[in-house]
Coordinates of C-alpha atoms and ligand atoms in Angstrom, one line a residue:
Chain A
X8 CA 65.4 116.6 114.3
X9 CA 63.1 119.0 112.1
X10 CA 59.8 119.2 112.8
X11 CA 57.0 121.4 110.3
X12 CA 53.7 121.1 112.1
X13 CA 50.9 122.7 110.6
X14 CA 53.2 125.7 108.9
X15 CA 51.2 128.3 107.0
X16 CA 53.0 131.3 105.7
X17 CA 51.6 134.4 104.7
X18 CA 53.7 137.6 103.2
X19 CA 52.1 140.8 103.5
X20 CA 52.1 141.5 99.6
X21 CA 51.9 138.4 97.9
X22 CA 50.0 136.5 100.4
X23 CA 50.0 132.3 100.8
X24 CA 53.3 131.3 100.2
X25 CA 52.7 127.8 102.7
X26 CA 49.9 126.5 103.8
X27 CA 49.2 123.2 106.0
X28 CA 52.8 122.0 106.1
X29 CA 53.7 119.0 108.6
X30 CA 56.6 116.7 108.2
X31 CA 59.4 115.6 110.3
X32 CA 63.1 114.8 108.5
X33 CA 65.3 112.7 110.8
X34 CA 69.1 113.1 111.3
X35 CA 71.4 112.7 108.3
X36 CA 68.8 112.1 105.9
X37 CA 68.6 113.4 102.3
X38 CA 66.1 115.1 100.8
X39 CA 65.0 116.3 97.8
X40 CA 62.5 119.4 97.3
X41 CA 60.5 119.6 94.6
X42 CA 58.1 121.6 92.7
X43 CA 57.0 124.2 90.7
X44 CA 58.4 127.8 90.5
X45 CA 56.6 129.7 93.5
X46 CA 55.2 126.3 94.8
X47 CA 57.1 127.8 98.3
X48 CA 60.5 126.0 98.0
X49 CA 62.9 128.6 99.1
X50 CA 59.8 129.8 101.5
X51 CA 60.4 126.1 103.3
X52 CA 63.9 126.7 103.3
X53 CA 64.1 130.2 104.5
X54 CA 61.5 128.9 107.8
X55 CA 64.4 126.3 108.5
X56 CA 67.1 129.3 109.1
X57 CA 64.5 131.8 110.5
X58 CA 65.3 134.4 108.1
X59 CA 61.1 133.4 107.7
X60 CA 59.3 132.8 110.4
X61 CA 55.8 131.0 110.1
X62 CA 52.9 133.5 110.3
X63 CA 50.8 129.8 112.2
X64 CA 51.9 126.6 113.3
X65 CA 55.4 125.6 114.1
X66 CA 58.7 125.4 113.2
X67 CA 61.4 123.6 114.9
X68 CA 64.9 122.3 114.0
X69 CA 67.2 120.6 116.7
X70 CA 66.4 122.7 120.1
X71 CA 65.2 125.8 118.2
X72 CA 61.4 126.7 117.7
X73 CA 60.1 129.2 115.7
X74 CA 57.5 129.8 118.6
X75 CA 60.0 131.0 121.2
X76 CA 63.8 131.3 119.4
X77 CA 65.0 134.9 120.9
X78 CA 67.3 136.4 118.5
X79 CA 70.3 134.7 120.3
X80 CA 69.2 131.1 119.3
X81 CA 68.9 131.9 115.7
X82 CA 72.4 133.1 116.4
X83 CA 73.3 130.0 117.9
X84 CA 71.3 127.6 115.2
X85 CA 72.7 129.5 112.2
X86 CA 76.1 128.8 113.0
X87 CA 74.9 125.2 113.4
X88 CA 73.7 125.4 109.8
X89 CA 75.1 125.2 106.1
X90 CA 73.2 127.1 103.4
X91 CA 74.3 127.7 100.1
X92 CA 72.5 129.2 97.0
X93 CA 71.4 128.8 93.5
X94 CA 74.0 132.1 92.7
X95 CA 77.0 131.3 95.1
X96 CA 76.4 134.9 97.2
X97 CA 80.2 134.9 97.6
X98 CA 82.2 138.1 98.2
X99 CA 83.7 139.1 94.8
X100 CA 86.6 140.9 96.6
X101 CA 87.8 138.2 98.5
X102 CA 89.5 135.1 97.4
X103 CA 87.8 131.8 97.7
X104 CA 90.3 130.8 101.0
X105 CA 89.3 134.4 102.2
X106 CA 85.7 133.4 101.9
X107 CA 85.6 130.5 103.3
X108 CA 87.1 131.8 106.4
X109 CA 84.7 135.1 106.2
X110 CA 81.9 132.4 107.8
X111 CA 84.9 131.8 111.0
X112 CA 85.4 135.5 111.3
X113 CA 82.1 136.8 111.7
X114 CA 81.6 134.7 114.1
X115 CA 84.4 135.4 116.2
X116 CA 86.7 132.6 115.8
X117 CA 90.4 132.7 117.0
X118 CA 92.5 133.5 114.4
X119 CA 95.2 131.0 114.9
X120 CA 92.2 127.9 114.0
X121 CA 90.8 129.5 111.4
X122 CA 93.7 128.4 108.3
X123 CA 93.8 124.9 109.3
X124 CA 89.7 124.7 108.9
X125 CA 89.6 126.8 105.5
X126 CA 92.3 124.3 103.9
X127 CA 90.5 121.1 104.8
X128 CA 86.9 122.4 103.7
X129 CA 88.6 123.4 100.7
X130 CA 90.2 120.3 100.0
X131 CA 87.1 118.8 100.9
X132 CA 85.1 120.5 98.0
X133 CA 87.9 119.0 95.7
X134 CA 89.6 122.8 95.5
X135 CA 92.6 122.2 98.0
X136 CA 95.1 124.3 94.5
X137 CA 92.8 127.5 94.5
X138 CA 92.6 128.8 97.5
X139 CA 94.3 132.2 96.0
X140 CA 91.5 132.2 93.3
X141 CA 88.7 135.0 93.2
X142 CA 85.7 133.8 92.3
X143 CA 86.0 135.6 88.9
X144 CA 89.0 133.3 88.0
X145 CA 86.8 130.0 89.0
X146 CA 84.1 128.2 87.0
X147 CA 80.4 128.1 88.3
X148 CA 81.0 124.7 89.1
X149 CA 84.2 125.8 91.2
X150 CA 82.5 129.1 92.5
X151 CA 79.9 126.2 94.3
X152 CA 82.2 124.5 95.6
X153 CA 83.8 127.7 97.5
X154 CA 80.2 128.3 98.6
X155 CA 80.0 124.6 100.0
X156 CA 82.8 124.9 101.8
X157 CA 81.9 128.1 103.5
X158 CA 78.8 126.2 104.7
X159 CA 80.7 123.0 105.9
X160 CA 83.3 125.1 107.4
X161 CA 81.4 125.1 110.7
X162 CA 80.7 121.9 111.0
X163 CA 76.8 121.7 110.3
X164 CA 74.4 119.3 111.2
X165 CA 72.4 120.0 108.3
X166 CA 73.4 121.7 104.9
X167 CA 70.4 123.6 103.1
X168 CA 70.7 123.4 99.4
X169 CA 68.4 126.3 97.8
X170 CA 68.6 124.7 93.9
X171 CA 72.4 124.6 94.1
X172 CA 73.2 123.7 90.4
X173 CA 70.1 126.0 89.1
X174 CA 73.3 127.7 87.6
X175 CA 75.6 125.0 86.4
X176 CA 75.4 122.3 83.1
X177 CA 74.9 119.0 83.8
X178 CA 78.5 117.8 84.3
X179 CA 78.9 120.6 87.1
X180 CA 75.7 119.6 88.3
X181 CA 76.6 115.5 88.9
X182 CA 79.9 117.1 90.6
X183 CA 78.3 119.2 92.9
X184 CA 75.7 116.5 93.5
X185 CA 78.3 114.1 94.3
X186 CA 79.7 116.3 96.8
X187 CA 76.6 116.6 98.4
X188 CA 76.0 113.1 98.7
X189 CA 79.8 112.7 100.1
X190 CA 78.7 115.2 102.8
X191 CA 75.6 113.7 104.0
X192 CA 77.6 110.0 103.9
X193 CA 79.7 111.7 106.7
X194 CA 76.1 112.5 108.1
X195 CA 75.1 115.8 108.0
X196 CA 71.5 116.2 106.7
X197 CA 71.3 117.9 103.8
X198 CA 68.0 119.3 102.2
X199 CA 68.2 120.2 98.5
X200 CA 65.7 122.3 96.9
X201 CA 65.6 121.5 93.0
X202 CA 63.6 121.1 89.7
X203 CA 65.7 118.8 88.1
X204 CA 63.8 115.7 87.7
X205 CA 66.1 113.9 86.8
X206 CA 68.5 113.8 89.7
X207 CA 65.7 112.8 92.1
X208 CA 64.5 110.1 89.4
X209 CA 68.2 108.7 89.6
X210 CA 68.7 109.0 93.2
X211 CA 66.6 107.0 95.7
X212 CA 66.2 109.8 98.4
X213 CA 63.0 111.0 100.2
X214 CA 61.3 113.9 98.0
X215 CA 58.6 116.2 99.0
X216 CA 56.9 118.0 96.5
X217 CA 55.5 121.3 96.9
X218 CA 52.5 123.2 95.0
X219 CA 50.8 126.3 95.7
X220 CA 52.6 126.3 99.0
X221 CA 51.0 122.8 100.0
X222 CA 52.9 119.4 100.1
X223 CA 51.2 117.1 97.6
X224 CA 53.8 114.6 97.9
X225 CA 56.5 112.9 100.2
X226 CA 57.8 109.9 99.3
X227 CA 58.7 108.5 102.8
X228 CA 54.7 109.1 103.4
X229 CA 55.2 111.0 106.7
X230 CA 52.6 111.5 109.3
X231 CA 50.9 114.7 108.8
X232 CA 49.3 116.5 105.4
X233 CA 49.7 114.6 102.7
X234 CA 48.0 114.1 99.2
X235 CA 46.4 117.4 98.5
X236 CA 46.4 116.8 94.4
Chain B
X30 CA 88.0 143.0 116.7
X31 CA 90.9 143.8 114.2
X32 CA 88.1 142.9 111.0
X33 CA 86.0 145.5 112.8
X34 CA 89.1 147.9 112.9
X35 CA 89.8 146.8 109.2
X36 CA 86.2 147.7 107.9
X37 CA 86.4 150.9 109.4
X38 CA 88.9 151.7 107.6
X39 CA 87.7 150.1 104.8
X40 CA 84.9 152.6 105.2
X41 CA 86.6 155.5 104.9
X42 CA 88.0 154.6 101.8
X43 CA 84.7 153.4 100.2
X44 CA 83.2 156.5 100.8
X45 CA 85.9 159.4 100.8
X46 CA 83.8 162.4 100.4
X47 CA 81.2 161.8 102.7
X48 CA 83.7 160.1 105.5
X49 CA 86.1 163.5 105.0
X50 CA 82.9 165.6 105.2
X51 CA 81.3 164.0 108.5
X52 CA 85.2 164.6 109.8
X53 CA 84.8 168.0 109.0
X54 CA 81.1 168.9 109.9
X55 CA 81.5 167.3 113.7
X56 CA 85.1 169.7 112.9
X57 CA 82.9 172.7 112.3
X58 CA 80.2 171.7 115.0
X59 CA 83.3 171.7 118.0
X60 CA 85.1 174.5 116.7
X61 CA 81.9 177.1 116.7
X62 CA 81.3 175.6 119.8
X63 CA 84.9 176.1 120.9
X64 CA 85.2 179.5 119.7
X65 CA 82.7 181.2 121.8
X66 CA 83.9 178.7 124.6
X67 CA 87.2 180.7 123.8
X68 CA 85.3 183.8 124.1
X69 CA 83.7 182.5 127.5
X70 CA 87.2 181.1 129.0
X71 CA 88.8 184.3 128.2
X72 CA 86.0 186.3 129.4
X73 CA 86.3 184.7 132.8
X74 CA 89.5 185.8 133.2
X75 CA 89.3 189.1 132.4
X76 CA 86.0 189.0 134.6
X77 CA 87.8 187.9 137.7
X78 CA 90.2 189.7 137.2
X79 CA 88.3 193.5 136.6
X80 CA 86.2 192.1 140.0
X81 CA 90.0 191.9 141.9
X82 CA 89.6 195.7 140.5
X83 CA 86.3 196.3 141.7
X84 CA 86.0 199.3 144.2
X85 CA 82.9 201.0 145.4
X86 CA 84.2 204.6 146.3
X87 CA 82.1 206.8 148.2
X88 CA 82.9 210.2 148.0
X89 CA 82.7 212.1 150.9
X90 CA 80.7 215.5 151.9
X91 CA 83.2 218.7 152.3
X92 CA 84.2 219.0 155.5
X93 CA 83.5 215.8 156.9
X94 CA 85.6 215.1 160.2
X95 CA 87.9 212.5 160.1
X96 CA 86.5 210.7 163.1
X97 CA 83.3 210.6 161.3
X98 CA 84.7 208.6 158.4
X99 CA 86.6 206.4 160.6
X100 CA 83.0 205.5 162.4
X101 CA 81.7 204.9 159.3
X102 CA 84.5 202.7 158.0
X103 CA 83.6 200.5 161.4
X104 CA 80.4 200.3 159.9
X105 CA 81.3 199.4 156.5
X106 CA 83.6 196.5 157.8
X107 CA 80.6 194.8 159.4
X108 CA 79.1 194.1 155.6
X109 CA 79.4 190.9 154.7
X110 CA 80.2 191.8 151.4
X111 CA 83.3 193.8 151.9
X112 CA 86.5 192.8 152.5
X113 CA 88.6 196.1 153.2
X114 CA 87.7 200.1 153.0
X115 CA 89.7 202.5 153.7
X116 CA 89.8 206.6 154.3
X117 CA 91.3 208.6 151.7
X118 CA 91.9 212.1 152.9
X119 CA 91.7 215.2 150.5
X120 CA 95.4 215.5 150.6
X121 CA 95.6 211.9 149.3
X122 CA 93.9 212.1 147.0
X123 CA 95.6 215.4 145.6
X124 CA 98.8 214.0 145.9
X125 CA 97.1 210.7 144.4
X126 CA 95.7 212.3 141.1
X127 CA 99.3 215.1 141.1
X128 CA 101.3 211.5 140.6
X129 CA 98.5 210.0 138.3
X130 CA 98.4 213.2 135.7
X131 CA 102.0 214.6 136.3
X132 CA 102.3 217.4 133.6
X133 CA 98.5 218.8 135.0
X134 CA 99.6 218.8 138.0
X135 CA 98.9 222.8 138.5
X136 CA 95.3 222.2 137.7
X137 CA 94.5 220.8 141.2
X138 CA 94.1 222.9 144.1
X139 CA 94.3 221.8 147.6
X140 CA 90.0 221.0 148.6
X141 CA 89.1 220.3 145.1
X142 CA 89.2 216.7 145.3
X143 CA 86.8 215.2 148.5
X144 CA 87.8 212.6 150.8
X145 CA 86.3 209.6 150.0
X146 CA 86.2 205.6 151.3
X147 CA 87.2 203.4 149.4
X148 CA 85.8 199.8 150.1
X149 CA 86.9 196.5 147.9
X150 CA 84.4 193.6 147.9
X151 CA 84.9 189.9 148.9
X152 CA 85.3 187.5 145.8
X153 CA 82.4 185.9 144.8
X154 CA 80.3 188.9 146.1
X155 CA 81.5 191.1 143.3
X156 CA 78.4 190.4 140.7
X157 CA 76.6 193.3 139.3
X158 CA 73.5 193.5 141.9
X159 CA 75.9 192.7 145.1
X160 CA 77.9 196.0 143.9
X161 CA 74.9 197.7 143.0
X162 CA 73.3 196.6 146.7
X163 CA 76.7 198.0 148.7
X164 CA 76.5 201.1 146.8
X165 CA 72.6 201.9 147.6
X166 CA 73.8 201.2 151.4
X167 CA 76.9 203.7 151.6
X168 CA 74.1 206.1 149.7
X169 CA 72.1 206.0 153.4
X170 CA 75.4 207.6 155.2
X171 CA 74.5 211.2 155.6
X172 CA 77.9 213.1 154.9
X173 CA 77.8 210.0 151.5
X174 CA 77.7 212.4 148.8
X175 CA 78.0 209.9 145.8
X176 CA 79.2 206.8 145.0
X177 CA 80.6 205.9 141.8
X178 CA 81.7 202.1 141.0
X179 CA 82.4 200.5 137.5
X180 CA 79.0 199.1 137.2
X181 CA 78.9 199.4 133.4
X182 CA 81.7 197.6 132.6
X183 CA 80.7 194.7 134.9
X184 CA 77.6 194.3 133.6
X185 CA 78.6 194.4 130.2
X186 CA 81.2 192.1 130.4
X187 CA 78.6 189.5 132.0
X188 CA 76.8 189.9 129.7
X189 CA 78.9 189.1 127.0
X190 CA 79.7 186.2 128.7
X191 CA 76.5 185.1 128.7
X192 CA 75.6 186.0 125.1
X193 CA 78.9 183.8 123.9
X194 CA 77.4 181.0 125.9
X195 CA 74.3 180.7 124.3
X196 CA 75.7 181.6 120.7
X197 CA 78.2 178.7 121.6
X198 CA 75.6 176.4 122.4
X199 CA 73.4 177.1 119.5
X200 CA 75.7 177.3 116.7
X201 CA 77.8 174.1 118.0
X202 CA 74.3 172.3 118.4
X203 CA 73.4 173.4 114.7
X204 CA 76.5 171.8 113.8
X205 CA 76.3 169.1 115.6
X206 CA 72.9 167.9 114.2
X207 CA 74.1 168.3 110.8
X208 CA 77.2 166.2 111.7
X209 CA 74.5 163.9 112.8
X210 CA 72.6 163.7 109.8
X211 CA 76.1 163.3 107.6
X212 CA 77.2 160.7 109.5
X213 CA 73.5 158.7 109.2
X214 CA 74.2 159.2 105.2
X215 CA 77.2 157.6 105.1
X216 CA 76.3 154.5 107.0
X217 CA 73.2 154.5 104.9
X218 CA 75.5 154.4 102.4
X219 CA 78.1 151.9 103.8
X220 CA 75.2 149.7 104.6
X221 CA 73.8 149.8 101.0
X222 CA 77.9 148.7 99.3
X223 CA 78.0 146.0 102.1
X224 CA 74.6 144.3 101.9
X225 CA 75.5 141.5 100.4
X226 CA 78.4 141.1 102.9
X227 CA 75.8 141.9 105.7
X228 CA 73.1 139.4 105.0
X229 CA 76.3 136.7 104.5
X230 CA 77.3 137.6 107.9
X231 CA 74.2 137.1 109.3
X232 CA 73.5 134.0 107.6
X233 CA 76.2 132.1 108.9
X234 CA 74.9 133.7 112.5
X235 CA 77.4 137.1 113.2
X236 CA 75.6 139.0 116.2
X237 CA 74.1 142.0 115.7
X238 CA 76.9 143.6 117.6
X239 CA 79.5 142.1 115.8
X240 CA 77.7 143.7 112.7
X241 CA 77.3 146.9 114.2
X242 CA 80.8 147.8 116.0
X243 CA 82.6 148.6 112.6
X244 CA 80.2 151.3 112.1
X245 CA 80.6 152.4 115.5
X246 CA 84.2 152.8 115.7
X247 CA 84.0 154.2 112.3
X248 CA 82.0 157.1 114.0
X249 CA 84.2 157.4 117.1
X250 CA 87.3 157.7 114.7
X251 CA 85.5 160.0 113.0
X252 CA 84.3 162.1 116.3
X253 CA 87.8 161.9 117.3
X254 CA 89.3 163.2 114.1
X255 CA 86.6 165.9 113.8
X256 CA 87.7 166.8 117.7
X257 CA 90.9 167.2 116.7
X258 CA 91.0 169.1 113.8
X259 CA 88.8 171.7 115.4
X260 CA 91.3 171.5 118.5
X261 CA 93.6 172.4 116.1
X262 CA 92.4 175.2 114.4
X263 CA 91.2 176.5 117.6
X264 CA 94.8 177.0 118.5
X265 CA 95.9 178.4 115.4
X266 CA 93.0 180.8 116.0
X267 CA 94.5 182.1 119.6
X268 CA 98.1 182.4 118.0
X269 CA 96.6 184.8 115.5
X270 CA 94.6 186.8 117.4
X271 CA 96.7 187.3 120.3
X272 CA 99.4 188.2 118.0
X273 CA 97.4 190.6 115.9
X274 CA 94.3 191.3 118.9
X275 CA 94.8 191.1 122.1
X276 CA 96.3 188.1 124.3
X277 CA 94.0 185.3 124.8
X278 CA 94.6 182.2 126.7
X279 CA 93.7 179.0 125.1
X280 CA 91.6 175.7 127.3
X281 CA 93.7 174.0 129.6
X282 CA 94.6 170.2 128.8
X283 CA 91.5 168.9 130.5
X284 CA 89.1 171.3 128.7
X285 CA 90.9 170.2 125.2
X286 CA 90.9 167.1 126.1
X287 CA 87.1 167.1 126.8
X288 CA 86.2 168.4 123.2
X289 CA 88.3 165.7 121.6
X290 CA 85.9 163.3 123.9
X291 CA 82.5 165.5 122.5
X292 CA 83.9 165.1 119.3
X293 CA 84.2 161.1 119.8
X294 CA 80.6 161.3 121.4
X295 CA 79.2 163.2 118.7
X296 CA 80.9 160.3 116.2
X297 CA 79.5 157.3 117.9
X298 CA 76.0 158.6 118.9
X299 CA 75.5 159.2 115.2
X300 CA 76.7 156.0 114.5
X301 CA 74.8 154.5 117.2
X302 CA 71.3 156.1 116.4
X303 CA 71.6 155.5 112.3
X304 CA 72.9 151.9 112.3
X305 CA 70.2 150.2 113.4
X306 CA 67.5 151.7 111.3
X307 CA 69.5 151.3 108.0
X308 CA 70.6 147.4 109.2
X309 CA 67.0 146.5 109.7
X310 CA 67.1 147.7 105.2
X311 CA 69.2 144.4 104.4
Ligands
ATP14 N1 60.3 137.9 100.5 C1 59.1 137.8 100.0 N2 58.2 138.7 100.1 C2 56.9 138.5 99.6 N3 56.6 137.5 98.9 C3 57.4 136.5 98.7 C4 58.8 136.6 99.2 N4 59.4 135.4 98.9 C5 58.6 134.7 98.2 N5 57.4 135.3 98.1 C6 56.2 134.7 97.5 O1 55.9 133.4 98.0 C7 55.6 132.5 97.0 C8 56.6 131.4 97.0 O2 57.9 131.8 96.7 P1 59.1 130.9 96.8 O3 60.3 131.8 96.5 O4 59.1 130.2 98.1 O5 58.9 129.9 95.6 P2 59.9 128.8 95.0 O6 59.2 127.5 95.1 O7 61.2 128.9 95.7 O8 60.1 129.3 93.5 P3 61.3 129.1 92.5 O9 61.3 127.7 92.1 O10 61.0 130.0 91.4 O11 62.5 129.5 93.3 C9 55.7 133.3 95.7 O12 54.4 133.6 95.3 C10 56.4 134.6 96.0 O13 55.8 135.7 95.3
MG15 MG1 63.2 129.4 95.1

């Protein structure tokens, strides 16, 4: 379903953020990304919703490549795709019902389905009462939920996590990880970027570990670079 | 379609100043560019309507014989340009200036005045060098003493024409450009509050287009405002100098009508040119 084949990345100031990347993650798996601060986590992430594209080798995800997606696939594959972030990025103006729908309007949605699909994402983050909030009036913990739901509003088939609790204490963190798992149960695939060990020592999913933009480790062994360090 | 109608308004009130001044430069732009299309409408006008006056008069040698004159009005006929001429006799002309200047009447003595023809011109062949080309013709009769017509005032009122023309086009384009440049500003400026609302949108995969078309109908309200208000004032300009000038017509509907549309052209072309440069920022 994703396929990395020998990614390298290279930004014009900072140079080699990914290099030799090749792995493949199967439908509704979990995953946990790992490593050290500019190891090339969010890099990996960003290639997956072509706000990156690789500067060699491939990138694909369901039908999409990075080798030939025109402008109207990413389109098409974005509204496919989840993504929430380490700070929320929701729309301080706007309650959290109003952005959770934001994600249906944008993308041209009728307004007569769009209510219906905001209250059950909400109620499926566990925040069916604050629909009326701002983000403001909610907790960090709450203000990822809102976040979530504006990524499962549209039905993904995989939910990118860029270190989604990076901002919340550790009973937040379990609730929010929870949730995640909940999600992928239904089976969407969800691919977490974190440095909290200790999840991934308590959970039993498939890690990859990144370092100076190579993958030293992936626990499910896939075919393709491995063991650098 | 109504969000994109709802963040254009939104627009306007994020930005006040600027969105009020891009009204009023692309206001300014059309009304300089109106008023010397004023001047150029009213111009016309007066144009055709001094041509309807224009007469070529050649005044005749003394003692030309009637017969003569009558030959020679044959001749006259036969120019394309000309659509009637006419012999005015001596007498006529007496009795024509007696009437004219009543109280001097005394000063005119029978064979003063001359006969003379008097020839109008076809419309459309009443320009400054067709006139000028009939009278250096009638100048070739031999009993053709003079002939006087009102080149001055033709020419000058073509060229005043003209010169209203190209100091409408000028100052309105000068206007125009800086309308231009304001309106680029305030998307720059638009596009700088909503960045974080832009990249959202296109994370969660709004089309360009979908992104764009608030900022275009922001500039084709704008245009449209601008178009109006300088409509507007364009009127309130005739009222005032026809009552304290002279009477001036204002455009007919379909000319007004076609500044309010330049006005919503200028708007969305500015929109249209800035918007993608200042997306490709977030
Ligand atoms: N937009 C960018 N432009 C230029 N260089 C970038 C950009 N984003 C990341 N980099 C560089 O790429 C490298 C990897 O960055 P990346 O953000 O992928 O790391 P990370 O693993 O997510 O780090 P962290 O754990 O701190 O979030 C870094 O050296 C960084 O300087
Ligand atoms: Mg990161």
């Amino acid at each position: 379903m994703i396929r990395y084949t020998s990614v390298h990345k290279e930004y014009p100031r900072t140079g080699v953020a990914l290099t030799g990347v090749s792995l493949a993650i199967g439908k509704g798996e979990f995953v946990f990304l790992t490593g050290p601060s500019g190891a090339g986590k969010s890099t990996f992430l960003k290639l997956l919703f072509f706000e990156e594209r690789p500067t060699r080798g491939e990138v694909k995800i369901g039908p999409v490549s990075s080798a030939t997606a025109r402008t109207r696939d990413v389109v098409d594959l974005r509204r496919r795709l989840g993504i929430v972030f380490q700070d929320f990025r929701l729309l301080e103006d706007r309650t959290a019902e109003q952005n959770v729908a934001f994600a249906l309007e944008v993308i041209g949605t009728p307004q007569g389905a769009i209510p219906a699909r905001v209250a059950r994402a909400l109620a499926q983050v566990g925040l069916a009462g604050k629909g009326h909030a701002l983000p403001r009036e909610l907790s960090g913990g709450e203000q990822q939920r809102v976040a979530i739901a504006r990524a499962l509003v549209n039905d993904p088939f995989v939910l990118i996590a860029d270190e989604p609790t990076g901002n919340l204490d550790d009973r937040a963190t379990r609730g929010i990880f929870d949730l995640l798992r909940a999600i992928n149960a239904s089976g969407t695939a969800v691919i977490m970027a974190t440095h909290n060990m200790e999840l991934i020592r308590r959970n039993p999913y498939r890690t990859l570990e990144l370092n100076r933009g190579q993958l030293v480790f992936d626990s499910a062994d896939t075919p393709g670079d491995g063991e650098g360090t | 379609m109504r969000l994109a109608l709802r963040e254009a308004l939104l627009a306007f009130r994020r930005a006040p100043l600027l969105s009020v001044l891009s009204v009023t430069t692309i206001a300014v732009s059309l009304f300089a560019f109106g008023l010397f299309g004023l001047v150029a409408v009213n111009l016309r006008s007066a144009l055709q309507r001094v041509e309807e006056r224009v007469e070529v008069r050649a005044f005749l040698a003394e003692g030309t014989p009637a017969d003569a004159a009558a030959a020679a009005i044959a001749d006259i006929l036969v120019f394309p340009e000309v659509a009637t001429a006419e012999y005015v006799t001596p007498e006529r002309a007496l009795a024509r200036a007696r009437t004219e200047l009543g109280e001097f009447e005394d000063v005119f003595e029978a064979g003063v005045l001359p006969g003379s023809i008097e020839l109008r011109l076809r419309e459309g062949q009443r320009a400054p060098a067709t006139v000028a080309a009939v009278a250096r013709r009638l100048r070739t009769f031999p009993f053709v003493d003079d002939v006087r017509y009102g080149a001055e005032w033709v020419e000058k009122l073509y060229r005043l024409r003209t010169i209203a023309t190209v100091a409408g086009l000028a100052l309105g384009a000068a206007f125009a450009a800086v309308a231009v440049i304001i309106i680029g500003t305030t998307i720059r400026m638009t596009v700088l509050a909503r960045a974080r609302e832009i990249s959202l949108m296109r994370l969660v995969g709004a089309t360009d287009g979908f992104i764009r078309l608030p900022f275009l109908l922001e500039g084709l309200a704008k245009g449209v405002l601008g178009g109006g208000l300088a409509l507007g004032l364009l009127y309130i300009a005739t009222r005032v100098i026809s009552a304290q000038l002279i009477e001036v017509t204002f455009f007919d509907p379909p000319l007004a009508a076609g500044g309010v549309l330049a006005g919503a052209l200028l708007g969305f072309v500015g929109s249209a040119v800035s918007v993608g440069r200042q997306l490709r920022r977030v």
